[in-house]
Amino acid sequence: MKRRMLLLLTCCIIGIGMVMAQTSKVTGKVLSEEDGEAVIGATVMVKGTSIGVVTDADGVFSLNNVPASAKELEISFVGMETQVVKIKPNLTIHMSVSSEMLDEVLITGTYGSAKKLGSMVGSVAAVRSEKISNRPSANFADALQGQVAGLQVFTSSGEPSENVSMRLRGVGSINSSTEPLFVLDGSPISSGVFTALNPSDIENVTILKDASSTAIYGSRAANGVVVITSKRGRGAKPTVTVKGQYGFSQPALPTSEMMNTTQYYNLWKTVNPNADFSQIENAMRLGITTDWQDYFLKDNAPTWQLDASISGIANKTNYFISASHYDADGVEPASGMRRETLRSNLDTQVFEWLRVGVNLGLSYEDWETNGFAGTGNSWYNVSTLSRWAFPFETPYEVIENADGSISYGKRKDLLDVLGLWNPYYLLENQPTEKNKIRLFGNMFEEITPIKGLTLRASQAMDAFDYRYRYRNKPANYNNFSGSAQESFQRYSSFTLTNTAEYKFDINKVHNITVLVGQEAIIFDGSSFGASVDGITDDRLTLISHGTTYKKPSADLKKKVMNSFFARAEYNFDEKYYLDASYRTDGSSLFGMNNRWASFFSVGAMWNMKREDFLADVDWLSDLRVKASYGTTGNSAFEGDPYYPALGLIGTGNYNGNQYFAISSVQNDDLTWEKQKTLNIGLNSRFFNRLSVDFDFYNKVTTDMLMTIPFSYTTGHSSGWGNIGSMFNRGFELSATYDIIANKDMFWSVSANINYNKNEITELFGGRDEYIVANTGLKYEVGKPYGEFYYVRWVGVDPQDGQQIWLDKDGNETKVYDENNAAYTGKQQFAPWSGGFNTRFDWKGFSISADFSFMLGKYMIDNDRYFVENPNFVGQLNQTVEMEKMWTTPGQVTDIAAVNSPRYFDTHLLENASFLRLKNLTIGYSLPQHILRKTGFIKGLRVFAVGRNLLTATKYQGADPEVDSNLQLGKYPNTRQFSFGAEFTF
C-alpha cells in the first residue's frame, strides 16, 4: 500500500512539474528610447498567439501562462516602431519613434474600421498634428499648403476670420464647386467648420485622392475627400496639457510704393501744367507728406491663444476633453476675431460586444469685418484708399507754429482735400457685429454580436446660429438720420449612417472584409432680416427705434440625400490587395427623371517587398505598386442653390401691386456631374531612410453642371443644365529622406510636386467657344479652363511713347481693338504646385521649416489700372513707377506717354507664381531629468512660430496667394510671429 501511495505521489509531482514546464511568467518594462520615459498603453503580445496585455502607467507588464513553445514577444504602440524580442523572464524594452513608414500610419474616420495607410489600395496622404498645431492662423487648413502633392490651399486674405479655398488635382468643374468633401471623425462637415476647430484638437488630416479611396462617398467625392481626425486619449494615467501663445500680425508683403508730395507735384505738373496747385504747394511749404498705408495698416496687430486639455484611458473609457480661447486683431481697422471652443471625445467599451461614443465640438465665434473691405473700388476701402489718397492731404488738423514749424492736432473726421469722411470716423459710427455659435459632432453605437462582425449606427450633426447686426448711427455724415439692420440665419445638417462590416480570414493568409451601409443626410436652412431708417439718437439704435420700416426678408430651404453603398476588400498574406466599392445616391436637388445615380471603383495593389525574391534585399525597405479606376459625382452647385431643377415662383412689386412670376426654368432631366478617374501609383522606401511615392492620374469630368445662357426672349437669362466635359491629367511625386536618425539627433527633408494639365473637351449647344463677359476669360474646346483671353500688350514705342499691341495674326499695331483679344498662354490656375520642408531635432532642440510654391499662376493686378494711369492724376495718387512715364523720344520705358489711353490688356496680367516660407517653428523641450524633480510636470516645451515669413514673387499686387482671376483693393495677407509654451502634467 505504501508503495502505491509513493508511486501516486511521485506521479503527481512529475505531472505538476510538467504542467509548470508548459507555461511560464514573463514580466518587463517598456520605455521610450527618446527620453527613457515609460510607454503607457503599449500592446505586448506573445507572437503567434492571442495572449497579450497592455503596459500600465509605469510601462510595466506581466504575462502569465506563456506557452513554453513561445519564442518571441511583439510590442507595438501608435507612433513607435513595432519591436519583436526574444522571451526572457524579465525584460526591458526600448521603443523608438516611428519613421512614418506606410504601415505605421493609422487612418480613421472613413467608413468601417481603422486602416493602416500601407494597406489602402487608393492614393492617400496623411498630415500629422505637429504640422497643424501651434500655428497662429485661426484656420488650421492654412497649414496644409505645400504639405500634400496635388493639394492646393489658398488663404486669399489676412482678415482673421477668412476661410481657405482648396483644390485637389486641378479644377474639376466650371460652375460647380471644386472643393473637396470634408469629413470630421467620420461625419461630413462644411468648410465653415474650419474656423470653429481648435488646431490643437486635431490628430491628423488624411487626403483621399483617387476613385478607390473616394468612390464609397459617391456623389460628394468628385473633388477628393479630406478626412480630419480629432485626438483621443492615450495611456492609463490622465494627461493634462496647457498651452499658451502670444504674437502679432503685419502685412505679409510691402504694398505698392506710392508717391510722396514732391513726386506727385512733379508728375501732376507734367500731366496737367494748368491745374490748380495751390493746395499741394502749400503742403510742400509746410513739409506735409502722408504715408496713408502706415496710417491705415497695423504692423503689430496682436494675436493670442490659450488651450487646455485632459486625456487618457480609464475603465475601458477613452476620453479627450479640451477648451481653447483665440483672439486676433486684423491689420486693417475694424477687423478681428474672437473664438471659444469646447471639445469632448468619449468612447467606452460597455460590454465585450458593445462600444458607444460621442465626439462633440462647440464653438462661439465673434468677429468684426470692415464693411467697406469687400468692395475693391470703394474710396472707403482702406486698402484702396491707402493707395488712392493724396500725399498732401493729412488726417490730422495742421497747426502752424510761430517759428514756422507745424504740429498736428486732433483727427479730422472729414478729409477736406479729398472730400471724403475719414474711414476711422465712419467705422466708429457704423459698427458691425457678427457672431456664430456652432455645434458639430456625432455619436455612435457599435455592436459585435459575433467575432469579425461589427454593426455600427452613427448620428451626426453640423448646425449653427448666425447673427448679424449693423448700426448706422446718426451723425454729420448722414445728416443725423441713422439706420439699423439685423439678420438671423440658422443652418443644420443631420447625417444618419448605418453600416455592417464583416472581417474574416481563411488559413491566416486570405484576409477578407465586406462592408454594406446606408446613409441619409437632411439639410435645413432658414433666415430672417429686418432694417429701419429714421434713427435720431445714437443711444437708441435697435431696429425698434427706427421710424421707417423696410420690407423684411425671409428664406426657408431644405434638401435631402439618401444613399446605399458596399465595399469589399481582399488581401493575400498582405501581399496582393484587391478592393471594390459601389454606391448609389439619390438627391432632391435633381430633376425627377434623374435623381438617382450610381458610382463604383475597383483597385489593386501589389506589395512586392513581401515576395521571396525581394525579402532578402536589405536596401529595399518597401515597394508597392497600385492601380485603380472608378467614378464619383458632384452635386455641389455654385452658390449652393437648394432647388436648381425646379421652376420656382418669385414675387415682386409693379405699380404698387404684388405680382407672381416664374423665377427659374424647370429641368426634369438635371442630374449629377460625373468624374471617371484612373490612378496608377508606386510607393517605395530604401535603406529605411528614403521614401519615394509617385502617382499618375487622369480625371475626366462629364455632364458638367453649368448655367446655360438663354435668349432674353424666354424671360430668363440662364438656367442649370448638364453640358460639357473636361479632363485633368497629371502626376505627383513625393520624397522624404531621413538624413540622420538616432537617439540624440534626427534630421529629415521632404519635398513634393504636382503637375496638372486641364483641358475643356466639350461645351454646350455644340459650341466650341464661349466668352465670359468682363472677366478676361473664355471657354474653348481644346484649351484649359482659366486661360486668360486679352488683347496682348507688347510695350511702349521709344520714339513716340505710344503703346503697342498684337492683332489677331500676331502683327504689331498701335490701335487698341477688343476684337484682337487672344489666348495668352497664361492661366489663372497654377499647373505646377508643391512644397518642401525640413525638420531637425537635437537633444530637446527642434526646428522645422515648411515651404510652399505655385508656378505658372497669373492674375490681373487691377489696382495698377488706377495708380499707374495719367488719366487719374489730380484725382488719385500714383505709384513711383509713374516717374518713368515716357516724355522724350528715345526713352525706353514700360510707362506710356500721357496721351496714350490705358486699357485692360495684358500689361496688367502679372506672374503670380510664388515661393513662400509658410511656417517656421523653433522649439526646446526641457530634459526629463530636470522635470522629474518637480514631481508633477511631465513635459515643458517653449516655441516660436513664424508664418508667411518670406515670399518670393514677381507679382506687384497685394498678395500672389489670392485665389481669383484679379484683385482690387484686397485685404492684405499677413505675416505672423508667435511665441508660446506648452506644459504637460
Coordinates of C-alpha atoms in Angstrom, one line a residue, residues 62-529:
S62 CA 3.2 40.9 -16.7
L63 CA 2.2 37.9 -18.8
N64 CA 1.1 34.7 -17.1
N65 CA 0.7 31.3 -18.8
V66 CA 3.2 32.0 -21.6
P67 CA 3.4 28.7 -23.5
A68 CA 6.8 27.0 -23.4
S69 CA 6.7 26.8 -27.2
A70 CA 6.6 30.6 -27.5
K71 CA 9.8 32.2 -28.5
E72 CA 9.1 35.9 -29.1
L73 CA 7.1 38.9 -27.9
E74 CA 5.7 41.6 -30.2
I75 CA 5.4 45.1 -28.7
S76 CA 3.5 47.8 -30.5
F77 CA 2.4 51.4 -29.9
V78 CA 0.9 54.0 -32.2
G79 CA 3.7 56.4 -33.4
M80 CA 6.5 54.0 -32.5
E81 CA 8.3 51.2 -34.3
T82 CA 7.0 47.8 -33.6
Q83 CA 9.5 45.7 -31.6
V84 CA 10.0 41.9 -31.7
V85 CA 12.1 40.5 -28.9
K86 CA 13.1 37.0 -27.6
I87 CA 11.3 35.9 -24.5
K88 CA 13.1 36.1 -21.2
P89 CA 11.7 36.1 -17.6
N90 CA 12.4 39.8 -17.1
L91 CA 12.7 42.2 -20.0
T92 CA 13.4 45.9 -20.5
I93 CA 12.3 47.0 -24.0
H94 CA 13.2 50.4 -25.6
M95 CA 10.9 51.6 -28.3
S96 CA 11.9 54.2 -30.9
V97 CA 9.7 56.8 -32.6
S98 CA 8.2 55.7 -35.9
S99 CA 9.9 57.0 -39.1
E100 CA 6.5 57.4 -40.7
M101 CA 6.6 54.2 -42.7
L102 CA 3.3 53.5 -44.5
D103 CA 2.3 50.6 -42.2
E104 CA 2.7 52.8 -39.1
V105 CA 0.2 55.5 -40.0
L106 CA -3.4 54.6 -38.9
I107 CA -6.3 56.1 -40.9
T108 CA -9.6 56.6 -39.2
G109 CA -12.8 58.4 -39.9
T110 CA -13.7 56.6 -43.1
Y111 CA -16.5 54.0 -43.4
G112 CA -15.7 50.9 -41.4
S113 CA -12.8 50.1 -39.1
A114 CA -9.5 51.9 -39.0
K115 CA -6.9 51.0 -41.6
K116 CA -3.1 51.3 -41.9
L117 CA -2.1 53.7 -44.6
G118 CA 0.1 51.0 -46.2
S119 CA -2.9 48.6 -46.6
M120 CA -5.0 51.1 -48.6
V121 CA -5.2 50.5 -52.3
G122 CA -6.1 54.1 -53.1
S123 CA -3.9 57.1 -53.4
V124 CA -3.9 58.5 -49.8
A125 CA -1.7 61.0 -47.9
A126 CA -1.6 61.9 -44.2
V127 CA -0.6 65.1 -42.4
R128 CA 0.1 64.7 -38.7
S129 CA -0.7 67.0 -35.8
E130 CA 2.7 68.6 -35.5
K131 CA 2.2 70.2 -38.9
I132 CA -1.0 71.8 -37.8
S133 CA -0.8 72.7 -34.1
N134 CA 0.7 75.9 -32.8
R135 CA 0.0 77.8 -36.0
P136 CA -1.2 81.4 -35.3
S137 CA -3.8 81.3 -38.0
A138 CA -7.4 80.7 -36.9
N139 CA -7.9 78.3 -39.8
F140 CA -6.0 75.1 -39.4
A141 CA -6.2 74.3 -43.2
D142 CA -3.8 77.2 -43.9
A143 CA -1.1 74.9 -42.6
L144 CA -1.8 72.3 -45.2
Q145 CA -0.4 74.4 -48.0
G146 CA 2.5 72.6 -49.6
Q147 CA 2.2 69.5 -47.4
V148 CA 0.5 67.1 -49.9
A149 CA 1.2 66.6 -53.5
G150 CA -1.7 67.7 -55.7
L151 CA -3.4 69.7 -52.9
Q152 CA -3.6 73.4 -53.5
V153 CA -4.6 75.5 -50.5
F154 CA -5.2 79.3 -50.6
T155 CA -5.7 81.9 -47.9
S156 CA -6.8 84.8 -50.0
S157 CA -6.9 87.5 -47.3
G158 CA -5.3 88.3 -44.0
E159 CA -8.7 89.0 -42.4
P160 CA -8.6 86.8 -39.2
S161 CA -11.9 85.0 -39.9
E162 CA -11.0 84.4 -43.6
N163 CA -11.7 80.8 -44.8
V164 CA -9.5 78.9 -47.2
S165 CA -10.1 77.7 -50.7
M166 CA -8.9 74.2 -51.6
R167 CA -8.4 72.2 -54.7
L168 CA -7.2 68.6 -55.3
R169 CA -5.7 67.6 -58.6
G170 CA -6.9 70.5 -60.6
V171 CA -10.2 72.3 -61.3
G172 CA -12.8 69.6 -62.0
S173 CA -15.7 71.8 -62.8
I174 CA -16.6 75.2 -64.2
N175 CA -19.9 76.2 -62.4
S176 CA -19.9 73.6 -59.7
S177 CA -17.8 73.6 -56.5
T178 CA -14.2 72.4 -56.8
E179 CA -13.9 72.0 -53.1
P180 CA -13.3 68.5 -51.6
L181 CA -15.7 66.7 -49.3
F182 CA -14.7 67.3 -45.7
V183 CA -15.2 64.6 -43.0
L184 CA -14.6 65.1 -39.3
D185 CA -14.4 61.9 -37.2
G186 CA -16.5 60.1 -39.7
S187 CA -19.2 62.7 -40.3
P188 CA -19.4 65.2 -43.2
I189 CA -18.9 68.9 -42.4
S190 CA -18.7 72.1 -44.4
S191 CA -15.5 74.2 -44.7
G192 CA -17.2 76.7 -42.4
V193 CA -16.3 74.4 -39.5
F194 CA -12.6 75.1 -40.1
T195 CA -12.5 78.4 -38.2
A196 CA -14.6 76.7 -35.4
L197 CA -11.9 74.0 -34.9
N198 CA -9.0 74.3 -32.5
P199 CA -5.9 73.1 -34.4
S200 CA -4.5 71.6 -31.2
D201 CA -7.5 69.2 -31.1
I202 CA -6.6 67.6 -34.5
E203 CA -4.7 64.3 -34.5
N204 CA -4.2 64.1 -38.3
V205 CA -5.6 65.0 -41.6
T206 CA -5.9 62.4 -44.4
I207 CA -6.3 63.3 -48.1
L208 CA -8.1 60.7 -50.2
K209 CA -7.3 61.4 -53.9
D210 CA -8.4 58.6 -56.3
A211 CA -11.6 56.7 -57.0
S212 CA -10.6 53.7 -55.0
S213 CA -10.5 55.7 -51.8
T214 CA -13.3 58.2 -52.6
A215 CA -16.0 56.3 -54.6
I216 CA -17.5 55.0 -51.4
Y217 CA -18.5 58.6 -50.8
G218 CA -20.3 58.7 -54.1
S219 CA -21.8 61.9 -55.3
R220 CA -19.9 64.2 -53.0
A221 CA -16.4 63.0 -53.7
A222 CA -15.6 64.2 -57.2
N223 CA -13.1 66.7 -55.9
G224 CA -11.5 64.3 -53.4
V225 CA -12.1 63.8 -49.6
V226 CA -10.3 65.4 -46.7
V227 CA -10.7 63.3 -43.5
I228 CA -10.0 65.1 -40.2
T229 CA -9.5 63.0 -37.1
S230 CA -9.6 64.7 -33.7
K231 CA -7.5 63.5 -30.8
R232 CA -8.2 60.6 -28.4
G233 CA -6.9 59.6 -25.0
R234 CA -3.7 57.6 -24.6
G235 CA -2.3 55.9 -21.5
A236 CA -3.7 54.7 -18.2
K237 CA -2.8 57.9 -16.4
P238 CA -4.6 61.2 -17.2
T239 CA -2.5 63.6 -19.2
V240 CA -3.2 67.4 -18.7
T241 CA -1.8 69.8 -21.3
V242 CA -1.9 73.6 -21.0
K243 CA -0.5 75.8 -23.8
G244 CA -0.4 79.5 -24.3
Q245 CA 1.0 81.6 -27.1
Y246 CA 1.1 85.3 -28.0
G247 CA 2.1 87.0 -31.2
F248 CA 1.4 89.7 -33.7
S249 CA 0.5 90.2 -37.4
Q250 CA 1.6 92.6 -40.1
P251 CA 1.1 92.7 -43.9
A252 CA 3.0 89.9 -45.5
L253 CA 4.3 91.9 -48.4
P254 CA 5.1 95.6 -48.8
T255 CA 2.3 97.3 -50.6
S256 CA 2.8 99.5 -53.7
E257 CA 5.3 102.3 -53.2
M258 CA 3.2 105.4 -53.6
M259 CA 4.4 108.9 -54.5
N260 CA 5.2 111.5 -51.8
T261 CA 4.1 115.1 -52.1
T262 CA 7.1 116.3 -54.1
Q263 CA 7.0 113.4 -56.6
Y264 CA 3.2 113.8 -57.1
Y265 CA 3.6 117.5 -57.7
N266 CA 6.2 117.0 -60.4
L267 CA 4.0 114.3 -62.1
W268 CA 0.9 116.5 -61.9
K269 CA 2.7 119.4 -63.5
T270 CA 3.8 117.1 -66.3
V271 CA 0.4 115.7 -66.9
N272 CA -1.6 118.9 -66.5
P273 CA 0.5 122.1 -66.2
N274 CA -2.6 124.3 -66.0
A275 CA -4.1 122.7 -62.9
D276 CA -4.7 124.5 -59.6
F277 CA -1.6 123.6 -57.5
S278 CA -2.3 125.9 -54.5
Q279 CA -3.1 123.1 -52.1
I280 CA -0.2 120.9 -52.9
E281 CA 2.2 123.8 -53.0
N282 CA 1.0 124.9 -49.5
A283 CA 1.5 121.3 -48.3
M284 CA 5.1 121.4 -49.8
R285 CA 5.7 124.6 -47.9
L286 CA 4.6 123.1 -44.7
G287 CA 6.5 119.8 -45.4
I288 CA 3.4 117.7 -45.4
T289 CA 3.6 114.2 -47.0
T290 CA 1.3 111.5 -45.6
D291 CA 2.1 107.7 -45.7
W292 CA -1.5 106.5 -45.8
Q293 CA -0.5 102.9 -45.8
D294 CA 1.2 103.4 -42.5
Y295 CA -1.9 105.3 -41.2
F296 CA -4.4 102.6 -42.1
L297 CA -2.4 99.3 -41.8
K298 CA -1.0 97.9 -38.5
D299 CA 2.4 96.4 -38.1
N300 CA 1.7 94.8 -34.7
A301 CA -1.9 93.5 -34.6
P302 CA -1.9 91.2 -31.5
T303 CA -2.9 87.5 -31.6
W304 CA -3.1 85.2 -28.6
Q305 CA -4.4 81.8 -27.8
L306 CA -4.8 79.6 -24.7
D307 CA -5.5 75.8 -24.9
A308 CA -6.1 73.2 -22.2
S309 CA -6.9 69.5 -22.5
I310 CA -7.1 66.4 -20.4
S311 CA -7.0 62.9 -21.9
G312 CA -6.5 59.3 -21.0
I313 CA -8.0 55.8 -20.7
A314 CA -9.8 54.6 -17.6
N315 CA -12.0 51.6 -17.0
K316 CA -12.3 50.9 -20.7
T317 CA -13.3 54.5 -21.4
N318 CA -11.2 56.6 -23.8
Y319 CA -11.5 60.4 -23.2
F320 CA -10.2 63.6 -24.6
I321 CA -11.7 66.9 -23.3
S322 CA -10.4 70.3 -24.4
A323 CA -11.1 74.0 -24.3
S324 CA -9.5 77.0 -26.0
H325 CA -9.6 80.7 -26.5
Y326 CA -8.4 82.5 -29.6
D327 CA -8.2 86.3 -30.1
A328 CA -6.8 88.1 -33.1
D329 CA -6.9 91.7 -34.3
G330 CA -6.8 92.4 -38.0
V331 CA -4.2 94.6 -39.7
E332 CA -7.0 96.8 -41.1
P333 CA -9.2 98.8 -38.8
A334 CA -12.5 97.3 -37.5
S335 CA -11.4 93.7 -38.2
G336 CA -10.7 90.9 -35.8
M337 CA -11.9 87.6 -34.4
R338 CA -12.5 86.0 -31.1
R339 CA -13.3 82.3 -30.7
E340 CA -14.1 79.9 -27.8
T341 CA -14.1 76.2 -28.4
L342 CA -15.0 73.1 -26.3
R343 CA -14.5 69.5 -27.4
S344 CA -15.4 66.2 -25.8
N345 CA -14.4 62.9 -27.3
L346 CA -15.6 59.9 -25.3
D347 CA -15.9 56.2 -26.1
T348 CA -16.3 53.3 -23.9
Q349 CA -16.4 49.5 -24.1
V350 CA -19.7 48.9 -22.2
F351 CA -19.6 45.1 -22.8
E352 CA -17.4 42.9 -24.8
W353 CA -19.9 43.2 -27.6
L354 CA -21.0 46.9 -27.2
R355 CA -19.0 50.1 -27.7
V356 CA -20.5 53.5 -27.7
G357 CA -19.1 57.0 -28.0
V358 CA -19.6 60.7 -28.7
N359 CA -17.4 63.2 -30.4
L360 CA -18.8 66.7 -29.8
G361 CA -17.5 70.2 -30.7
L362 CA -19.0 73.5 -29.6
S363 CA -17.7 76.9 -30.7
Y364 CA -18.6 80.5 -30.4
E365 CA -17.1 82.9 -32.9
D366 CA -17.4 86.7 -32.6
W367 CA -15.9 88.7 -35.4
E368 CA -15.8 92.2 -36.9
T369 CA -15.2 92.9 -40.5
N370 CA -14.6 96.2 -42.2
G371 CA -17.8 96.8 -44.0
F372 CA -16.0 98.5 -46.9
A373 CA -13.3 95.9 -47.3
G374 CA -15.4 93.7 -49.7
T375 CA -15.7 96.5 -52.3
G376 CA -12.4 96.8 -54.1
N377 CA -13.1 100.1 -55.8
S378 CA -14.7 101.9 -52.8
W379 CA -13.0 105.0 -51.6
Y380 CA -13.7 103.8 -48.1
N381 CA -11.9 100.5 -48.5
V382 CA -8.8 101.4 -46.6
S383 CA -6.6 99.1 -48.7
T384 CA -7.7 101.0 -51.8
L385 CA -7.7 104.5 -50.1
S386 CA -4.1 103.9 -48.8
R387 CA -3.1 103.9 -52.5
W388 CA -5.5 106.5 -53.8
A389 CA -5.3 109.2 -51.1
F390 CA -3.3 112.4 -51.9
P391 CA 0.0 112.5 -50.1
F392 CA -0.5 116.2 -49.5
E393 CA -3.7 115.5 -47.5
T394 CA -3.3 114.8 -43.8
P395 CA -5.8 113.0 -41.5
Y396 CA -5.0 115.5 -38.6
E397 CA -5.5 119.2 -38.2
V398 CA -2.4 121.2 -39.0
I399 CA -1.2 123.8 -36.5
E400 CA 1.3 126.3 -37.8
N401 CA 3.7 127.4 -35.0
A402 CA 5.3 130.8 -34.6
D403 CA 8.7 129.5 -35.5
G404 CA 7.4 128.3 -38.9
S405 CA 7.2 124.6 -37.9
I406 CA 4.0 122.7 -37.8
S407 CA 2.4 120.3 -35.3
Y408 CA -0.6 118.1 -35.7
G409 CA -3.9 118.4 -33.7
K410 CA -6.8 116.1 -33.4
R411 CA -8.0 113.7 -36.0
K412 CA -10.1 115.2 -38.9
D413 CA -13.5 113.5 -39.4
L414 CA -13.7 115.0 -42.8
L415 CA -10.7 114.7 -45.2
D416 CA -11.3 118.1 -46.8
V417 CA -8.9 117.9 -49.7
L418 CA -10.2 114.5 -50.8
G419 CA -13.8 115.5 -49.9
L420 CA -14.2 112.2 -48.0
W421 CA -15.2 111.2 -44.5
N422 CA -12.3 109.7 -42.6
P423 CA -12.8 105.8 -42.7
Y424 CA -12.0 105.6 -38.9
Y425 CA -14.8 108.1 -38.2
L426 CA -17.2 106.1 -40.4
L427 CA -16.3 102.8 -38.9
E428 CA -16.8 104.1 -35.4
N429 CA -20.3 105.3 -36.4
Q430 CA -21.1 102.2 -38.4
P431 CA -20.3 99.3 -36.1
T432 CA -20.9 95.8 -37.4
E433 CA -21.2 92.8 -35.2
K434 CA -21.2 89.2 -36.4
N435 CA -21.3 86.1 -34.2
K436 CA -21.9 82.4 -34.7
I437 CA -22.5 79.5 -32.3
R438 CA -21.8 76.2 -33.8
L439 CA -22.4 72.6 -32.6
F440 CA -20.9 69.7 -34.6
G441 CA -20.2 66.1 -33.9
N442 CA -21.5 62.6 -33.8
M443 CA -22.4 59.7 -31.6
F444 CA -22.2 56.1 -32.4
E445 CA -23.3 52.7 -31.2
E446 CA -21.2 49.7 -32.2
I447 CA -22.2 46.1 -31.7
T448 CA -20.1 43.0 -32.2
P449 CA -22.5 40.1 -32.0
I450 CA -20.0 37.5 -33.3
K451 CA -16.3 37.5 -34.0
G452 CA -15.5 39.7 -37.0
L453 CA -19.0 41.2 -37.5
T454 CA -19.4 44.9 -36.5
L455 CA -22.7 46.6 -36.7
R456 CA -22.5 50.4 -36.3
A457 CA -25.0 53.2 -36.2
S458 CA -23.9 56.8 -36.3
Q459 CA -25.8 60.0 -35.8
A460 CA -24.1 63.3 -36.8
M461 CA -24.9 66.9 -36.9
D462 CA -23.4 70.2 -38.0
A463 CA -25.5 73.2 -37.0
F464 CA -25.1 76.9 -36.4
D465 CA -27.0 80.0 -35.5
Y466 CA -25.6 83.2 -37.1
R467 CA -26.4 86.8 -36.1
Y468 CA -25.6 90.0 -37.9
R469 CA -26.1 93.4 -36.5
Y470 CA -25.3 96.7 -38.3
R471 CA -25.7 100.2 -36.9
N472 CA -25.5 103.5 -38.9
K473 CA -25.5 106.0 -36.1
P474 CA -27.0 109.5 -36.6
A475 CA -24.1 111.9 -37.2
N476 CA -22.8 114.6 -39.5
Y477 CA -22.2 112.3 -42.4
N478 CA -25.8 111.2 -42.7
N479 CA -27.5 114.4 -41.6
F480 CA -28.2 112.8 -38.2
S481 CA -30.6 110.3 -39.7
G482 CA -29.4 106.8 -38.9
S483 CA -30.4 103.3 -39.7
A484 CA -30.2 99.8 -38.3
Q485 CA -30.2 96.3 -39.7
E486 CA -30.3 92.9 -38.1
S487 CA -30.5 89.4 -39.6
F488 CA -30.5 85.8 -38.3
Q489 CA -29.6 82.6 -40.0
R490 CA -30.0 79.0 -38.9
Y491 CA -28.5 76.0 -40.6
S492 CA -28.4 72.3 -39.8
S493 CA -27.4 69.1 -41.4
F494 CA -28.1 65.7 -39.9
T495 CA -26.4 62.6 -41.1
L496 CA -27.6 59.1 -40.2
T497 CA -25.2 56.3 -41.1
N498 CA -25.7 52.6 -40.6
T499 CA -23.1 50.0 -41.6
A500 CA -22.4 46.3 -41.2
E501 CA -18.7 45.2 -41.6
Y502 CA -17.6 41.6 -41.5
K503 CA -13.9 40.7 -41.3
F504 CA -12.5 37.2 -41.5
D505 CA -9.6 35.2 -42.8
I506 CA -9.0 31.8 -44.3
N507 CA -5.9 30.0 -43.1
K508 CA -4.4 33.2 -41.9
V509 CA -3.5 34.3 -45.4
H510 CA -6.7 35.1 -47.2
N511 CA -8.0 38.3 -45.4
I512 CA -11.4 39.5 -46.4
T513 CA -13.5 42.5 -45.4
V514 CA -17.1 43.2 -46.6
L515 CA -19.0 46.3 -45.7
V516 CA -22.5 47.4 -46.6
G517 CA -24.2 50.6 -45.5
Q518 CA -27.0 53.1 -45.7
E519 CA -26.8 56.8 -45.2
A520 CA -29.3 59.7 -45.1
I521 CA -28.5 63.4 -45.0
I522 CA -31.0 66.1 -44.2
F523 CA -30.1 69.8 -44.8
D524 CA -32.3 72.6 -43.3
G525 CA -31.8 76.3 -43.6
S526 CA -33.7 79.5 -42.7
S527 CA -33.0 83.1 -42.4
F528 CA -34.7 86.4 -41.5
G529 CA -33.7 90.0 -41.8

